[in-house]
Short mmCIF file of C-alpha atoms and ligand atoms in Angstrom, two decimals:
data_model
loop_
_atom_site.label_atom_id
_atom_site.label_comp_id
_atom_site.label_asym_id
_atom_site.label_seq_id
_atom_site.Cartn_x
_atom_site.Cartn_y
_atom_site.Cartn_z
CA MET A 1 6.46 18.09 19.34
CA GLY A 2 4.08 17.94 16.37
CA ARG A 3 4.32 14.23 15.70
CA LYS A 4 1.56 12.74 13.64
CA ILE A 5 -0.79 10.52 15.64
CA VAL A 6 -1.99 7.63 13.52
CA ILE A 7 -4.78 5.29 14.57
CA ALA A 8 -4.74 2.37 12.17
CA GLY A 9 -7.15 -0.54 12.08
CA ASN A 10 -5.74 -3.89 11.01
CA TRP A 11 -8.73 -5.95 9.94
CA LYS A 12 -6.65 -9.10 9.28
CA MET A 13 -8.69 -11.81 7.49
CA ASN A 14 -12.09 -10.38 8.41
CA LYS A 15 -15.06 -8.84 6.60
CA THR A 16 -16.63 -9.80 3.31
CA ARG A 17 -17.27 -6.95 0.90
CA PRO A 18 -20.80 -6.10 2.08
CA ASP A 19 -19.64 -6.18 5.72
CA ALA A 20 -16.67 -3.97 4.87
CA GLU A 21 -18.89 -1.49 3.08
CA LYS A 22 -21.16 -1.24 6.10
CA LEU A 23 -18.33 -0.75 8.58
CA ILE A 24 -16.52 1.87 6.49
CA LYS A 25 -19.71 3.89 6.05
CA GLU A 26 -20.22 3.80 9.82
CA LEU A 27 -16.63 4.96 10.38
CA VAL A 28 -16.73 7.98 8.05
CA PRO A 29 -18.49 10.40 10.46
CA TYR A 30 -16.21 9.41 13.34
CA ALA A 31 -13.13 10.00 11.21
CA GLU A 32 -14.44 13.41 10.16
CA LYS A 33 -14.39 14.49 13.81
CA ALA A 34 -11.01 12.91 14.58
CA THR A 35 -7.94 15.09 14.90
CA CYS A 36 -5.58 12.15 14.38
CA GLU A 37 -4.92 10.35 11.10
CA THR A 38 -7.39 7.51 10.53
CA VAL A 39 -6.21 4.48 8.58
CA ILE A 40 -7.96 1.20 7.84
CA CYS A 41 -5.78 -1.69 6.65
CA VAL A 42 -8.10 -4.17 5.01
CA PRO A 43 -7.90 -7.50 3.15
CA TYR A 44 -6.99 -7.28 -0.54
CA THR A 45 -10.56 -8.07 -1.61
CA ASN A 46 -11.83 -4.98 0.23
CA LEU A 47 -9.24 -2.51 -0.97
CA GLU A 48 -11.08 -1.17 -3.99
CA THR A 49 -14.31 -0.90 -2.03
CA ALA A 50 -12.48 0.96 0.75
CA VAL A 51 -10.72 3.34 -1.65
CA GLU A 52 -14.02 4.08 -3.38
CA ILE A 53 -16.08 4.72 -0.23
CA THR A 54 -13.40 6.80 1.50
CA LYS A 55 -12.82 9.17 -1.44
CA GLY A 56 -13.26 12.72 -0.16
CA THR A 57 -13.31 11.55 3.49
CA LYS A 58 -10.56 11.65 6.13
CA ILE A 59 -10.04 7.87 6.11
CA LYS A 60 -6.86 6.55 4.48
CA VAL A 61 -6.67 3.02 3.17
CA GLY A 62 -3.89 0.53 3.79
CA ALA A 63 -3.12 -3.04 2.73
CA GLU A 64 -1.89 -5.73 5.10
CA ASN A 65 1.17 -6.79 3.12
CA CYS A 66 2.90 -6.41 -0.24
CA HIS A 67 5.49 -8.38 -2.15
CA PHE A 68 9.00 -7.04 -2.72
CA LYS A 69 9.11 -7.66 -6.47
CA SER A 70 7.20 -5.38 -8.81
CA SER A 71 5.85 -8.24 -10.94
CA GLY A 72 6.60 -11.81 -11.92
CA ALA A 73 5.89 -15.45 -11.21
CA PHE A 74 4.83 -15.16 -7.56
CA THR A 75 1.48 -16.89 -7.41
CA GLY A 76 -0.82 -15.46 -4.79
CA GLU A 77 1.23 -12.31 -4.17
CA ILE A 78 0.39 -8.63 -4.66
CA SER A 79 3.00 -5.98 -5.50
CA ALA A 80 3.39 -2.51 -4.04
CA GLU A 81 2.75 -1.06 -7.52
CA MET A 82 -0.60 -2.84 -7.71
CA LEU A 83 -1.63 -1.33 -4.39
CA LYS A 84 -0.47 2.15 -5.30
CA GLU A 85 -2.28 2.00 -8.61
CA ILE A 86 -5.68 1.47 -6.97
CA GLY A 87 -5.21 4.32 -4.52
CA VAL A 88 -3.86 2.61 -1.40
CA GLU A 89 -1.64 4.83 0.82
CA TYR A 90 -0.38 2.60 3.63
CA VAL A 91 0.80 -0.99 3.95
CA VAL A 92 1.46 -3.09 7.04
CA ILE A 93 4.83 -4.84 6.79
CA GLY A 94 6.23 -7.62 8.95
CA HIS A 95 3.21 -8.19 11.16
CA SER A 96 3.99 -10.89 13.71
CA GLU A 97 1.35 -13.14 12.15
CA ARG A 98 3.25 -12.91 8.84
CA ARG A 99 6.49 -13.67 10.70
CA GLN A 100 4.94 -16.57 12.67
CA TYR A 101 2.77 -18.27 10.07
CA PHE A 102 4.21 -17.23 6.71
CA ASN A 103 7.97 -17.36 7.21
CA GLU A 104 8.43 -13.61 7.05
CA THR A 105 12.00 -12.76 8.01
CA ASP A 106 13.84 -9.55 8.89
CA LEU A 107 15.32 -9.64 5.38
CA THR A 108 11.95 -9.88 3.62
CA VAL A 109 10.56 -7.19 5.92
CA ASN A 110 13.38 -4.91 4.76
CA ARG A 111 12.81 -5.78 1.10
CA ARG A 112 9.06 -5.24 1.33
CA THR A 113 9.62 -1.92 3.13
CA LYS A 114 11.89 -0.73 0.32
CA ALA A 115 9.42 -1.89 -2.34
CA ALA A 116 6.61 0.04 -0.62
CA LEU A 117 8.67 3.22 -0.28
CA LYS A 118 9.83 3.01 -3.89
CA VAL A 119 6.27 3.46 -5.17
CA GLY A 120 5.25 6.00 -2.53
CA LEU A 121 3.35 3.76 -0.12
CA LYS A 122 3.82 4.40 3.60
CA PRO A 123 4.91 1.22 5.38
CA ILE A 124 3.73 0.50 8.92
CA ILE A 125 6.60 -1.71 10.05
CA CYS A 126 5.81 -4.11 12.89
CA VAL A 127 8.35 -5.23 15.50
CA GLY A 128 7.92 -6.97 18.83
CA GLU A 129 9.12 -9.73 21.10
CA LEU A 130 7.64 -13.13 21.93
CA LEU A 131 6.58 -13.89 25.50
CA ALA A 132 9.61 -16.18 26.00
CA GLU A 133 11.91 -13.39 24.82
CA ARG A 134 10.40 -10.91 27.28
CA GLU A 135 10.73 -13.47 30.07
CA ASP A 136 14.36 -14.03 29.10
CA GLY A 137 15.00 -10.30 29.39
CA ILE A 138 15.93 -9.88 25.74
CA THR A 139 13.06 -7.64 24.59
CA GLU A 140 15.38 -4.77 23.68
CA ASP A 141 17.80 -7.04 21.79
CA VAL A 142 14.98 -8.51 19.73
CA VAL A 143 13.37 -5.15 18.98
CA GLU A 144 16.73 -3.61 18.11
CA LEU A 145 17.61 -6.42 15.69
CA GLN A 146 14.20 -6.21 13.99
CA THR A 147 14.27 -2.41 13.78
CA VAL A 148 17.84 -2.15 12.48
CA ALA A 149 17.12 -4.87 9.91
CA ALA A 150 13.88 -3.24 8.73
CA TYR A 151 15.58 0.15 8.25
CA THR A 152 18.75 -1.17 6.58
CA GLY A 153 19.53 0.88 3.49
CA LEU A 154 16.81 3.48 4.11
CA THR A 155 17.65 7.17 3.75
CA ALA A 156 16.52 9.84 6.21
CA ASP A 157 13.86 10.90 3.69
CA ASP A 158 12.62 7.32 3.51
CA VAL A 159 12.32 7.20 7.30
CA LYS A 160 10.01 10.23 7.24
CA ASN A 161 7.54 8.15 5.23
CA THR A 162 7.53 5.19 7.61
CA ILE A 163 5.63 4.34 10.75
CA ILE A 164 6.88 1.76 13.20
CA ALA A 165 4.48 -0.26 15.32
CA TYR A 166 5.69 -1.88 18.53
CA GLU A 167 3.55 -4.98 18.93
CA PRO A 168 4.59 -7.39 21.68
CA VAL A 169 3.51 -10.73 20.22
CA TRP A 170 2.14 -11.92 23.58
CA ALA A 171 -0.30 -9.01 23.60
CA ILE A 172 -1.77 -9.53 20.13
CA GLY A 173 -5.30 -10.85 20.15
CA THR A 174 -4.83 -12.18 23.67
CA GLY A 175 -6.55 -9.48 25.68
CA LYS A 176 -3.24 -9.07 27.54
CA THR A 177 -2.07 -5.53 26.92
CA ALA A 178 1.39 -4.29 27.76
CA THR A 179 1.15 -1.83 30.62
CA ASP A 180 1.40 1.83 29.67
CA GLU A 181 4.91 1.84 31.11
CA GLN A 182 6.06 -1.33 29.31
CA ALA A 183 4.78 0.02 25.99
CA GLU A 184 6.29 3.47 26.56
CA GLU A 185 9.65 1.98 27.50
CA VAL A 186 9.98 0.02 24.26
CA CYS A 187 8.55 2.79 22.04
CA ALA A 188 11.10 5.21 23.56
CA PHE A 189 13.83 2.62 22.96
CA ILE A 190 12.80 2.31 19.28
CA ARG A 191 12.99 6.10 18.93
CA LYS A 192 16.50 5.97 20.42
CA ILE A 193 17.57 3.36 17.84
CA ILE A 194 16.30 5.63 15.04
CA ALA A 195 18.00 8.65 16.66
CA ASN A 196 21.33 6.81 16.80
CA LYS A 197 21.11 6.05 13.11
CA TYR A 198 19.39 9.13 11.65
CA GLY A 199 19.69 11.84 14.30
CA SER A 200 17.22 13.16 16.84
CA GLU A 201 15.27 15.39 14.47
CA ILE A 202 14.21 12.44 12.29
CA ALA A 203 13.58 10.26 15.34
CA ASP A 204 11.46 12.96 17.02
CA GLY A 205 9.28 13.19 13.94
CA LEU A 206 8.72 9.45 13.59
CA THR A 207 5.29 8.06 14.45
CA VAL A 208 5.75 5.09 16.80
CA GLN A 209 2.56 3.14 17.40
CA TYR A 210 1.69 0.58 20.03
CA GLY A 211 -0.33 -2.50 19.06
CA GLY A 212 -1.60 -5.50 20.99
CA SER A 213 -5.09 -5.66 22.49
CA MET A 214 -5.49 -1.89 22.40
CA ASN A 215 -9.15 -1.23 23.14
CA PRO A 216 -11.59 1.47 24.24
CA LYS A 217 -10.68 0.89 27.89
CA ASN A 218 -6.89 1.05 27.74
CA ALA A 219 -6.27 3.34 24.75
CA ALA A 220 -6.28 6.67 26.59
CA GLY A 221 -3.59 5.58 29.04
CA LEU A 222 -1.34 4.19 26.33
CA LEU A 223 -1.81 7.16 24.00
CA ALA A 224 -1.06 9.65 26.77
CA LYS A 225 2.52 8.37 26.88
CA GLU A 226 5.14 10.63 25.38
CA ASN A 227 6.55 8.14 22.89
CA ILE A 228 3.33 6.40 21.81
CA ASP A 229 1.95 8.17 18.75
CA GLY A 230 -1.01 6.03 17.84
CA GLY A 231 -2.04 2.43 17.61
CA LEU A 232 -2.28 -0.52 15.29
CA ILE A 233 -5.53 -2.11 16.27
CA GLY A 234 -6.91 -5.52 15.39
CA GLY A 235 -10.01 -6.71 17.27
CA ALA A 236 -11.21 -3.26 18.32
CA SER A 237 -11.07 -1.97 14.74
CA LEU A 238 -13.86 -4.30 13.62
CA LYS A 239 -16.68 -2.41 15.35
CA ALA A 240 -17.30 1.25 14.50
CA GLU A 241 -18.23 2.26 18.07
CA ASP A 242 -15.02 0.74 19.50
CA PHE A 243 -12.79 2.23 16.82
CA ALA A 244 -14.48 5.60 17.36
CA VAL A 245 -13.33 5.62 20.99
CA LEU A 246 -9.77 4.95 19.87
CA LEU A 247 -9.95 7.78 17.34
CA GLN A 248 -11.05 10.11 20.10
CA ALA A 249 -8.26 8.91 22.38
CA GLY A 250 -5.82 9.43 19.50
CA GLY A 251 -6.97 13.02 19.19
CA ALA A 252 -6.37 13.60 22.87
CA GLY A 253 -2.90 12.02 22.72
CA ASN A 254 0.24 13.83 23.77
CA ALA A 255 1.72 14.76 20.45
CA CYS A 256 -1.29 16.26 18.62
P1 PGA T 1 -5.22 -6.91 18.42
O1 PGA T 1 -4.27 -6.96 17.12
O2 PGA T 1 -5.58 -5.45 18.61
O3 PGA T 1 -6.41 -7.75 18.07
O4 PGA T 1 -4.43 -7.44 19.54
C1 PGA T 1 -3.30 -5.99 16.92
C2 PGA T 1 -2.53 -6.30 15.67
O5 PGA T 1 -2.33 -7.50 15.40
O6 PGA T 1 -2.10 -5.41 14.94
#
């Protein structure tokens, strides 16, 4: 199949600069051995440190968000251009915490995705249902709406530079992971949505990650699934030994 397996850490609002430096240095040797792509998405204040330390290593650096305008009067925001200029390669877009706490909408997710692609950043686009939505049996409707909205106006070439992360909101930071089957079912469904819009070749090449309490214990099972091509990992990305296990599981995944 040849899909790229991407194990991405999402540090969220964690790690001061000295702590970040220490963790990244610990991660370098693990990433050297990994056969999957290793990405760390870090707070803005750690980006330059991360880019500097990872130069010449196999670790790629990502941001956790970007604004959709290239510049202007948007106090507190960072543009995709600014990230690109300092050497960032990836950016998380539409994380459920942004949607829940910072009024991120499907429209702004789409606009941020386009802004990232325009400057050559690779967006990791997050979608996923709330617990109440799963219980109501509308998981697929929610994920379809979010996915279609995020990809509105994107060309097939754009899609090749995106990653989509299925992150059921009820599984994020809760210790409650989706079962391997639940995760596989939705990741396969996402691939079908992309296939309907862009054809099966593009869909087959798209990296679809799972995220939500992925950890050293459950990663191998999730990553062995046919349609799960990596993970977006919060808590377990903050300790080198834990993240190392995920990198190893990523290397053993189905699509490598
Ligand atoms: P978690 O976070 O691994 O701590 O559940 C995942 C995420 O929010 O991307």
